[in-house]
PDB file of C-alpha atoms and ligand atoms in Angstrom:
ATOM      1  CA  UNK A   6    -125.399-189.562-211.462  1.00  0.00           C
ATOM      2  CA  UNK A   7    -125.911-186.618-209.159  1.00  0.00           C
ATOM      3  CA  UNK A   8    -129.131-184.639-208.835  1.00  0.00           C
ATOM      4  CA  UNK A   9    -129.202-181.162-207.297  1.00  0.00           C
ATOM      5  CA  UNK A  10    -132.464-179.325-206.743  1.00  0.00           C
ATOM      6  CA  UNK A  11    -131.724-175.740-207.791  1.00  0.00           C
ATOM      7  CA  UNK A  12    -135.322-174.775-207.161  1.00  0.00           C
ATOM      8  CA  UNK A  13    -138.369-176.541-205.771  1.00  0.00           C
ATOM      9  CA  UNK A  14    -140.874-173.688-205.920  1.00  0.00           C
ATOM     10  CA  UNK A  15    -144.051-173.506-207.953  1.00  0.00           C
ATOM     11  CA  UNK A  16    -144.838-170.869-210.587  1.00  0.00           C
ATOM     12  CA  UNK A  17    -145.462-168.441-207.724  1.00  0.00           C
ATOM     13  CA  UNK A  18    -142.446-166.267-206.918  1.00  0.00           C
ATOM     14  CA  UNK A  19    -141.172-166.847-203.391  1.00  0.00           C
ATOM     15  CA  UNK A  20    -138.457-165.359-201.202  1.00  0.00           C
ATOM     16  CA  UNK A  21    -137.822-168.789-199.728  1.00  0.00           C
ATOM     17  CA  UNK A  22    -137.496-170.989-202.787  1.00  0.00           C
ATOM     18  CA  UNK A  23    -136.547-170.731-206.465  1.00  0.00           C
ATOM     19  CA  UNK A  24    -138.696-171.797-209.396  1.00  0.00           C
ATOM     20  CA  UNK A  25    -138.274-175.478-210.220  1.00  0.00           C
ATOM     21  CA  UNK A  26    -134.989-176.480-211.778  1.00  0.00           C
ATOM     22  CA  UNK A  27    -132.628-179.436-211.453  1.00  0.00           C
ATOM     23  CA  UNK A  28    -128.981-179.962-212.141  1.00  0.00           C
ATOM     24  CA  UNK A  29    -128.364-183.488-213.426  1.00  0.00           C
ATOM     25  CA  UNK A  30    -124.688-184.413-213.411  1.00  0.00           C
ATOM     26  CA  UNK A  31    -123.377-187.467-215.151  1.00  0.00           C
ATOM     27  CA  UNK A  32    -119.605-187.882-215.192  1.00  0.00           C
ATOM     28  CA  UNK A  33    -118.184-184.556-216.315  1.00  0.00           C
ATOM     29  CA  UNK A  34    -121.426-183.312-217.874  1.00  0.00           C
ATOM     30  CA  UNK A  35    -123.666-180.837-216.014  1.00  0.00           C
ATOM     31  CA  UNK A  36    -127.153-180.586-217.445  1.00  0.00           C
ATOM     32  CA  UNK A  37    -129.433-177.859-216.134  1.00  0.00           C
ATOM     33  CA  UNK A  38    -133.055-178.898-216.480  1.00  0.00           C
ATOM     34  CA  UNK A  39    -135.108-175.713-216.938  1.00  0.00           C
ATOM     35  CA  UNK A  40    -133.982-172.124-216.501  1.00  0.00           C
ATOM     36  CA  UNK A  41    -136.982-170.100-215.378  1.00  0.00           C
ATOM     37  CA  UNK A  42    -137.256-166.593-214.026  1.00  0.00           C
ATOM     38  CA  UNK A  43    -134.402-165.860-211.601  1.00  0.00           C
ATOM     39  CA  UNK A  44    -132.280-168.877-212.566  1.00  0.00           C
ATOM     40  CA  UNK A  45    -129.020-166.903-212.438  1.00  0.00           C
ATOM     41  CA  UNK A  46    -129.602-165.875-208.823  1.00  0.00           C
ATOM     42  CA  UNK A  47    -130.823-169.383-208.036  1.00  0.00           C
ATOM     43  CA  UNK A  48    -127.543-170.873-209.306  1.00  0.00           C
ATOM     44  CA  UNK A  49    -125.474-168.350-207.338  1.00  0.00           C
ATOM     45  CA  UNK A  50    -127.401-169.114-204.152  1.00  0.00           C
ATOM     46  CA  UNK A  51    -126.699-172.823-204.703  1.00  0.00           C
ATOM     47  CA  UNK A  52    -122.984-172.126-205.192  1.00  0.00           C
ATOM     48  CA  UNK A  53    -123.014-173.341-208.785  1.00  0.00           C
ATOM     49  CA  UNK A  54    -120.720-171.560-211.198  1.00  0.00           C
ATOM     50  CA  UNK A  55    -122.292-170.642-214.551  1.00  0.00           C
ATOM     51  CA  UNK A  56    -119.145-171.910-216.230  1.00  0.00           C
ATOM     52  CA  UNK A  57    -119.723-175.478-215.094  1.00  0.00           C
ATOM     53  CA  UNK A  58    -123.040-175.804-216.941  1.00  0.00           C
ATOM     54  CA  UNK A  59    -122.529-177.724-220.174  1.00  0.00           C
ATOM     55  CA  UNK A  60    -126.110-177.812-221.355  1.00  0.00           C
ATOM     56  CA  UNK A  61    -129.636-176.641-220.614  1.00  0.00           C
ATOM     57  CA  UNK A  62    -132.679-178.803-221.284  1.00  0.00           C
ATOM     58  CA  UNK A  63    -136.158-177.325-221.446  1.00  0.00           C
ATOM     59  CA  UNK A  64    -139.192-179.328-220.403  1.00  0.00           C
ATOM     60  CA  UNK A  65    -141.584-176.668-221.761  1.00  0.00           C
ATOM     61  CA  UNK A  66    -141.688-172.906-222.170  1.00  0.00           C
ATOM     62  CA  UNK A  67    -143.770-171.658-219.241  1.00  0.00           C
ATOM     63  CA  UNK A  68    -141.902-168.624-217.826  1.00  0.00           C
ATOM     64  CA  UNK A  69    -141.040-170.304-214.508  1.00  0.00           C
ATOM     65  CA  UNK A  70    -139.150-172.912-216.565  1.00  0.00           C
ATOM     66  CA  UNK A  71    -137.787-170.873-219.438  1.00  0.00           C
ATOM     67  CA  UNK A  72    -137.679-167.093-219.074  1.00  0.00           C
ATOM     68  CA  UNK A  73    -134.329-166.930-217.247  1.00  0.00           C
ATOM     69  CA  UNK A  74    -132.420-168.166-220.282  1.00  0.00           C
ATOM     70  CA  UNK A  75    -131.320-164.902-221.932  1.00  0.00           C
ATOM     71  CA  UNK A  76    -130.073-163.383-218.685  1.00  0.00           C
ATOM     72  CA  UNK A  77    -128.214-166.602-217.817  1.00  0.00           C
ATOM     73  CA  UNK A  78    -126.475-166.458-221.199  1.00  0.00           C
ATOM     74  CA  UNK A  79    -125.577-162.817-220.536  1.00  0.00           C
ATOM     75  CA  UNK A  80    -124.005-163.885-217.208  1.00  0.00           C
ATOM     76  CA  UNK A  81    -121.978-166.554-219.029  1.00  0.00           C
ATOM     77  CA  UNK A  82    -120.892-163.941-221.578  1.00  0.00           C
ATOM     78  CA  UNK A  83    -119.774-161.550-218.818  1.00  0.00           C
ATOM     79  CA  UNK A  84    -117.653-164.335-217.325  1.00  0.00           C
ATOM     80  CA  UNK A  85    -115.861-164.675-220.686  1.00  0.00           C
ATOM     81  CA  UNK A  86    -117.100-168.163-221.316  1.00  0.00           C
ATOM     82  CA  UNK A  87    -115.444-169.883-224.273  1.00  0.00           C
ATOM     83  CA  UNK A  88    -116.875-173.374-224.055  1.00  0.00           C
ATOM     84  CA  UNK A  89    -119.961-174.023-226.176  1.00  0.00           C
ATOM     85  CA  UNK A  90    -123.339-174.267-224.479  1.00  0.00           C
ATOM     86  CA  UNK A  91    -125.777-176.990-225.521  1.00  0.00           C
ATOM     87  CA  UNK A  92    -129.480-176.184-225.563  1.00  0.00           C
ATOM     88  CA  UNK A  93    -131.712-179.249-225.655  1.00  0.00           C
ATOM     89  CA  UNK A  94    -135.146-178.370-226.910  1.00  0.00           C
ATOM     90  CA  UNK A  95    -137.999-180.176-228.619  1.00  0.00           C
ATOM     91  CA  UNK A  96    -137.795-179.775-232.393  1.00  0.00           C
ATOM     92  CA  UNK A  97    -141.093-177.809-232.518  1.00  0.00           C
ATOM     93  CA  UNK A  98    -139.725-175.204-230.062  1.00  0.00           C
ATOM     94  CA  UNK A  99    -136.198-174.781-231.418  1.00  0.00           C
ATOM     95  CA  UNK A 100    -137.095-171.907-233.806  1.00  0.00           C
ATOM     96  CA  UNK A 101    -138.910-170.120-230.948  1.00  0.00           C
ATOM     97  CA  UNK A 102    -135.913-170.272-228.605  1.00  0.00           C
ATOM     98  CA  UNK A 103    -133.461-169.362-231.339  1.00  0.00           C
ATOM     99  CA  UNK A 104    -135.536-166.325-232.342  1.00  0.00           C
ATOM    100  CA  UNK A 105    -136.082-165.315-228.706  1.00  0.00           C
ATOM    101  CA  UNK A 106    -132.321-165.178-228.092  1.00  0.00           C
ATOM    102  CA  UNK A 107    -131.734-163.178-231.274  1.00  0.00           C
ATOM    103  CA  UNK A 108    -134.505-160.762-230.224  1.00  0.00           C
ATOM    104  CA  UNK A 109    -132.739-160.471-226.858  1.00  0.00           C
ATOM    105  CA  UNK A 110    -129.673-159.202-228.833  1.00  0.00           C
ATOM    106  CA  UNK A 111    -127.710-162.373-228.134  1.00  0.00           C
ATOM    107  CA  UNK A 112    -126.352-162.469-231.667  1.00  0.00           C
ATOM    108  CA  UNK A 113    -123.919-165.289-232.509  1.00  0.00           C
ATOM    109  CA  UNK A 114    -121.521-162.719-234.032  1.00  0.00           C
ATOM    110  CA  UNK A 115    -121.283-160.930-230.679  1.00  0.00           C
ATOM    111  CA  UNK A 116    -120.725-164.013-228.533  1.00  0.00           C
ATOM    112  CA  UNK A 117    -117.383-165.550-227.563  1.00  0.00           C
ATOM    113  CA  UNK A 118    -118.976-168.967-227.175  1.00  0.00           C
ATOM    114  CA  UNK A 119    -121.217-170.979-229.428  1.00  0.00           C
ATOM    115  CA  UNK A 120    -124.700-172.175-228.675  1.00  0.00           C
ATOM    116  CA  UNK A 121    -125.267-175.664-229.982  1.00  0.00           C
ATOM    117  CA  UNK A 122    -128.963-176.354-230.419  1.00  0.00           C
ATOM    118  CA  UNK A 123    -129.770-180.023-229.879  1.00  0.00           C
ATOM    119  CA  UNK A 124    -133.315-180.518-231.093  1.00  0.00           C
ATOM    120  CA  UNK A 125    -134.861-183.717-229.785  1.00  0.00           C
ATOM    121  CA  UNK A 126    -137.860-185.642-231.044  1.00  0.00           C
ATOM    122  CA  UNK A 127    -140.608-187.106-228.903  1.00  0.00           C
ATOM    123  CA  UNK A 128    -140.017-190.631-227.635  1.00  0.00           C
ATOM    124  CA  UNK A 129    -136.562-190.940-229.203  1.00  0.00           C
ATOM    125  CA  UNK A 130    -133.573-191.561-226.988  1.00  0.00           C
ATOM    126  CA  UNK A 131    -131.158-188.621-227.134  1.00  0.00           C
ATOM    127  CA  UNK A 132    -127.512-189.392-226.415  1.00  0.00           C
ATOM    128  CA  UNK A 133    -125.730-186.570-224.553  1.00  0.00           C
ATOM    129  CA  UNK A 134    -122.444-188.329-223.809  1.00  0.00           C
ATOM    130  CA  UNK A 135    -121.298-191.933-224.196  1.00  0.00           C
ATOM    131  CA  UNK A 136    -122.955-192.883-220.893  1.00  0.00           C
ATOM    132  CA  UNK A 137    -125.624-190.203-220.437  1.00  0.00           C
ATOM    133  CA  UNK A 138    -128.910-190.067-222.333  1.00  0.00           C
ATOM    134  CA  UNK A 139    -132.512-188.988-221.988  1.00  0.00           C
ATOM    135  CA  UNK A 140    -135.884-189.934-223.353  1.00  0.00           C
ATOM    136  CA  UNK A 141    -138.647-187.305-223.602  1.00  0.00           C
ATOM    137  CA  UNK A 142    -142.320-188.178-223.752  1.00  0.00           C
ATOM    138  CA  UNK A 143    -145.031-185.613-224.344  1.00  0.00           C
ATOM    139  CA  UNK A 144    -147.373-185.147-221.414  1.00  0.00           C
ATOM    140  CA  UNK A 145    -150.742-183.401-221.147  1.00  0.00           C
ATOM    141  CA  UNK A 146    -149.564-180.307-219.233  1.00  0.00           C
ATOM    142  CA  UNK A 147    -150.435-177.884-222.044  1.00  0.00           C
ATOM    143  CA  UNK A 148    -153.453-179.819-223.331  1.00  0.00           C
ATOM    144  CA  UNK A 149    -155.865-177.184-222.001  1.00  0.00           C
ATOM    145  CA  UNK A 150    -154.463-174.707-224.551  1.00  0.00           C
ATOM    146  CA  UNK A 151    -155.351-176.784-227.615  1.00  0.00           C
ATOM    147  CA  UNK A 152    -158.426-174.659-228.321  1.00  0.00           C
ATOM    148  CA  UNK A 153    -156.159-171.644-228.905  1.00  0.00           C
ATOM    149  CA  UNK A 154    -154.265-173.321-231.712  1.00  0.00           C
ATOM    150  CA  UNK A 155    -156.971-172.251-234.161  1.00  0.00           C
ATOM    151  CA  UNK A 156    -156.155-168.607-233.453  1.00  0.00           C
ATOM    152  CA  UNK A 157    -152.417-169.222-232.980  1.00  0.00           C
ATOM    153  CA  UNK A 158    -151.580-172.054-235.391  1.00  0.00           C
ATOM    154  CA  UNK A 159    -147.825-171.815-234.782  1.00  0.00           C
ATOM    155  CA  UNK A 160    -148.219-172.343-231.028  1.00  0.00           C
ATOM    156  CA  UNK A 161    -146.359-175.503-230.016  1.00  0.00           C
ATOM    157  CA  UNK A 162    -147.911-177.207-227.012  1.00  0.00           C
ATOM    158  CA  UNK A 163    -145.017-179.556-226.420  1.00  0.00           C
ATOM    159  CA  UNK A 164    -144.349-180.265-222.758  1.00  0.00           C
ATOM    160  CA  UNK A 165    -142.511-183.408-221.747  1.00  0.00           C
ATOM    161  CA  UNK A 166    -141.634-185.712-218.892  1.00  0.00           C
ATOM    162  CA  UNK A 167    -138.150-187.253-218.955  1.00  0.00           C
ATOM    163  CA  UNK A 168    -136.235-190.416-218.290  1.00  0.00           C
ATOM    164  CA  UNK A 169    -132.536-189.766-217.614  1.00  0.00           C
ATOM    165  CA  UNK A 170    -130.132-192.650-217.850  1.00  0.00           C
ATOM    166  CA  UNK A 171    -126.492-193.082-216.882  1.00  0.00           C
ATOM    167  CA  UNK A 172    -125.367-196.639-217.542  1.00  0.00           C
ATOM    168  CA  UNK A 173    -128.050-198.633-215.692  1.00  0.00           C
ATOM    169  CA  UNK A 174    -129.223-195.810-213.391  1.00  0.00           C
ATOM    170  CA  UNK A 175    -132.673-194.498-214.278  1.00  0.00           C
ATOM    171  CA  UNK A 176    -134.261-191.272-213.051  1.00  0.00           C
ATOM    172  CA  UNK A 177    -137.740-190.220-214.099  1.00  0.00           C
ATOM    173  CA  UNK A 178    -138.675-186.553-213.867  1.00  0.00           C
ATOM    174  CA  UNK A 179    -142.342-185.730-214.447  1.00  0.00           C
ATOM    175  CA  UNK A 180    -141.689-182.007-214.918  1.00  0.00           C
ATOM    176  CA  UNK A 181    -145.048-180.183-215.108  1.00  0.00           C
ATOM    177  CA  UNK A 182    -147.838-182.609-215.939  1.00  0.00           C
ATOM    178  CA  UNK A 183    -151.551-182.377-216.609  1.00  0.00           C
ATOM    179  CA  UNK A 184    -153.114-185.555-215.281  1.00  0.00           C
ATOM    180  CA  UNK A 185    -152.550-188.686-213.223  1.00  0.00           C
ATOM    181  CA  UNK A 186    -151.962-190.697-216.411  1.00  0.00           C
ATOM    182  CA  UNK A 187    -148.833-188.630-216.995  1.00  0.00           C
ATOM    183  CA  UNK A 188    -147.287-190.290-213.931  1.00  0.00           C
ATOM    184  CA  UNK A 189    -147.289-193.526-215.911  1.00  0.00           C
ATOM    185  CA  UNK A 190    -145.653-192.272-219.107  1.00  0.00           C
ATOM    186  CA  UNK A 191    -142.569-194.448-218.517  1.00  0.00           C
ATOM    187  CA  UNK A 192    -144.375-197.377-216.967  1.00  0.00           C
ATOM    188  CA  UNK A 193    -142.221-200.003-218.719  1.00  0.00           C
ATOM    189  CA  UNK A 194    -139.130-198.751-216.873  1.00  0.00           C
ATOM    190  CA  UNK A 195    -138.255-199.413-213.250  1.00  0.00           C
ATOM    191  CA  UNK A 196    -136.623-196.202-212.039  1.00  0.00           C
ATOM    192  CA  UNK A 197    -134.143-195.841-209.189  1.00  0.00           C
ATOM    193  CA  UNK A 198    -135.520-192.385-208.513  1.00  0.00           C
ATOM    194  CA  UNK A 199    -138.837-190.782-209.424  1.00  0.00           C
ATOM    195  CA  UNK A 200    -139.070-186.989-209.179  1.00  0.00           C
ATOM    196  CA  UNK A 201    -142.577-185.616-209.327  1.00  0.00           C
ATOM    197  CA  UNK A 202    -143.972-182.147-209.455  1.00  0.00           C
ATOM    198  CA  UNK A 203    -146.821-181.340-207.063  1.00  0.00           C
ATOM    199  CA  UNK A 204    -148.582-178.282-208.444  1.00  0.00           C
ATOM    200  CA  UNK A 205    -150.736-180.074-211.003  1.00  0.00           C
ATOM    201  CA  UNK A 206    -151.163-183.412-209.253  1.00  0.00           C
ATOM    202  CA  UNK A 207    -152.320-184.396-205.788  1.00  0.00           C
ATOM    203  CA  UNK A 208    -149.925-185.983-203.342  1.00  0.00           C
ATOM    204  CA  UNK A 209    -152.530-188.756-202.915  1.00  0.00           C
ATOM    205  CA  UNK A 210    -152.295-189.617-206.641  1.00  0.00           C
ATOM    206  CA  UNK A 211    -148.491-189.749-206.450  1.00  0.00           C
ATOM    207  CA  UNK A 212    -148.559-191.994-203.392  1.00  0.00           C
ATOM    208  CA  UNK A 213    -151.127-194.250-205.033  1.00  0.00           C
ATOM    209  CA  UNK A 214    -148.755-194.643-207.974  1.00  0.00           C
ATOM    210  CA  UNK A 215    -145.877-195.414-205.600  1.00  0.00           C
ATOM    211  CA  UNK A 216    -147.939-198.229-204.149  1.00  0.00           C
ATOM    212  CA  UNK A 217    -149.343-199.464-207.472  1.00  0.00           C
ATOM    213  CA  UNK A 218    -146.159-199.442-209.501  1.00  0.00           C
ATOM    214  CA  UNK A 219    -142.554-199.522-208.442  1.00  0.00           C
ATOM    215  CA  UNK A 220    -141.401-195.921-208.660  1.00  0.00           C
ATOM    216  CA  UNK A 221    -138.234-196.358-206.612  1.00  0.00           C
ATOM    217  CA  UNK A 222    -137.471-193.532-204.232  1.00  0.00           C
ATOM    218  CA  UNK A 223    -139.734-190.519-204.788  1.00  0.00           C
ATOM    219  CA  UNK A 224    -138.765-186.860-204.435  1.00  0.00           C
ATOM    220  CA  UNK A 225    -141.469-184.205-204.531  1.00  0.00           C
ATOM    221  CA  UNK A 226    -140.834-180.772-205.989  1.00  0.00           C
ATOM    222  CA  UNK A 227    -142.601-177.748-207.579  1.00  0.00           C
ATOM    223  CA  UNK A 228    -144.777-176.710-204.630  1.00  0.00           C
ATOM    224  CA  UNK A 229    -145.871-173.383-203.135  1.00  0.00           C
ATOM    225  CA  UNK A 230    -144.928-172.168-199.656  1.00  0.00           C
ATOM    226  CA  UNK A 231    -148.621-172.245-198.712  1.00  0.00           C
ATOM    227  CA  UNK A 232    -148.767-175.955-199.540  1.00  0.00           C
ATOM    228  CA  UNK A 233    -146.039-176.926-197.066  1.00  0.00           C
ATOM    229  CA  UNK A 234    -148.154-177.427-193.890  1.00  0.00           C
ATOM    230  CA  UNK A 235    -150.614-179.684-195.772  1.00  0.00           C
ATOM    231  CA  UNK A 236    -147.833-181.662-197.505  1.00  0.00           C
ATOM    232  CA  UNK A 237    -145.943-182.118-194.216  1.00  0.00           C
ATOM    233  CA  UNK A 238    -149.114-183.333-192.541  1.00  0.00           C
ATOM    234  CA  UNK A 239    -149.747-185.921-195.265  1.00  0.00           C
ATOM    235  CA  UNK A 240    -146.124-187.090-195.290  1.00  0.00           C
ATOM    236  CA  UNK A 241    -146.096-187.390-191.499  1.00  0.00           C
ATOM    237  CA  UNK A 242    -149.178-189.605-191.594  1.00  0.00           C
ATOM    238  CA  UNK A 243    -147.681-192.126-194.033  1.00  0.00           C
ATOM    239  CA  UNK A 244    -146.818-195.622-192.827  1.00  0.00           C
ATOM    240  CA  UNK A 245    -143.070-196.119-192.290  1.00  0.00           C
ATOM    241  CA  UNK A 246    -142.606-198.219-195.427  1.00  0.00           C
ATOM    242  CA  UNK A 247    -143.905-195.325-197.519  1.00  0.00           C
ATOM    243  CA  UNK A 248    -142.459-192.411-195.565  1.00  0.00           C
ATOM    244  CA  UNK A 249    -138.979-193.837-196.158  1.00  0.00           C
ATOM    245  CA  UNK A 250    -139.637-193.782-199.909  1.00  0.00           C
ATOM    246  CA  UNK A 251    -141.320-190.402-200.360  1.00  0.00           C
ATOM    247  CA  UNK A 252    -139.357-187.245-199.547  1.00  0.00           C
ATOM    248  CA  UNK A 253    -140.017-183.563-199.993  1.00  0.00           C
ATOM    249  CA  UNK A 254    -137.119-181.925-201.858  1.00  0.00           C
ATOM    250  CA  UNK A 255    -135.726-178.557-200.764  1.00  0.00           C
ATOM    251  CA  UNK A 256    -133.681-176.001-202.679  1.00  0.00           C
ATOM    252  CA  UNK A 257    -130.018-176.995-202.627  1.00  0.00           C
ATOM    253  CA  UNK A 258    -130.698-180.609-201.711  1.00  0.00           C
ATOM    254  CA  UNK A 259    -128.585-183.034-203.687  1.00  0.00           C
ATOM    255  CA  UNK A 260    -127.902-186.735-203.785  1.00  0.00           C
ATOM    256  CA  UNK A 261    -125.790-189.191-205.750  1.00  0.00           C
ATOM    257  CA  UNK A 262    -126.872-192.539-207.112  1.00  0.00           C
TER     258      UNK A 262
HETATM  259 ZN1   ZN B   4    -145.741-175.327-216.580  1.00  0.00          ZN
END
């Protein structure tokens, strides 16, 4: 498995870093995890051809994770893509995404490639290829919006954290979370790599979890430029045993496991 950080920024637009997005490669399959505002430019700046992306998985629909989708599809169309594109989306959000693309004039009749919607259910392993699968578990990231569901009953508040697996390699990705408990959503698994966001959780809480439970190697992402001095200070003060385990990810950084 290969992980490439396409973007490590927060929801705040930055000239230095892209909104958070990962490319998870397993064998021949390239899965883009989230496609927020500016994703097309973000992929170009990382030297990743649109044609090589087999599927896009959405963790939730906040604009910094989702709103780049129609323009990315337009880019693929302009490059005369023929291969189908998979879109992995929670079952409650599939109609929203489908409708959004239609409303963006991306009509199936006018496309040279097919979009295959792969709706996944919560806490059910989804098989992508023979050796590559994921497990989504709902987290509390959008819990603060529950009160609005009375006014907007069709509003889906599904936001998930993910476990990616290739053979026996396990990678946990928190995506955007809402509380410290969300760090423990996959507590029965021992991951090789744990990727955590940092906008909605303190670095202290992440480090505490690293100590308490075996999170494997930890990569931190989804942070604002203004947070960097503070994060660097905290990371620099860690004892060696921990500083070797916890790393701050940068745009374009990639590793294989
Ligand atoms: Zn979010």
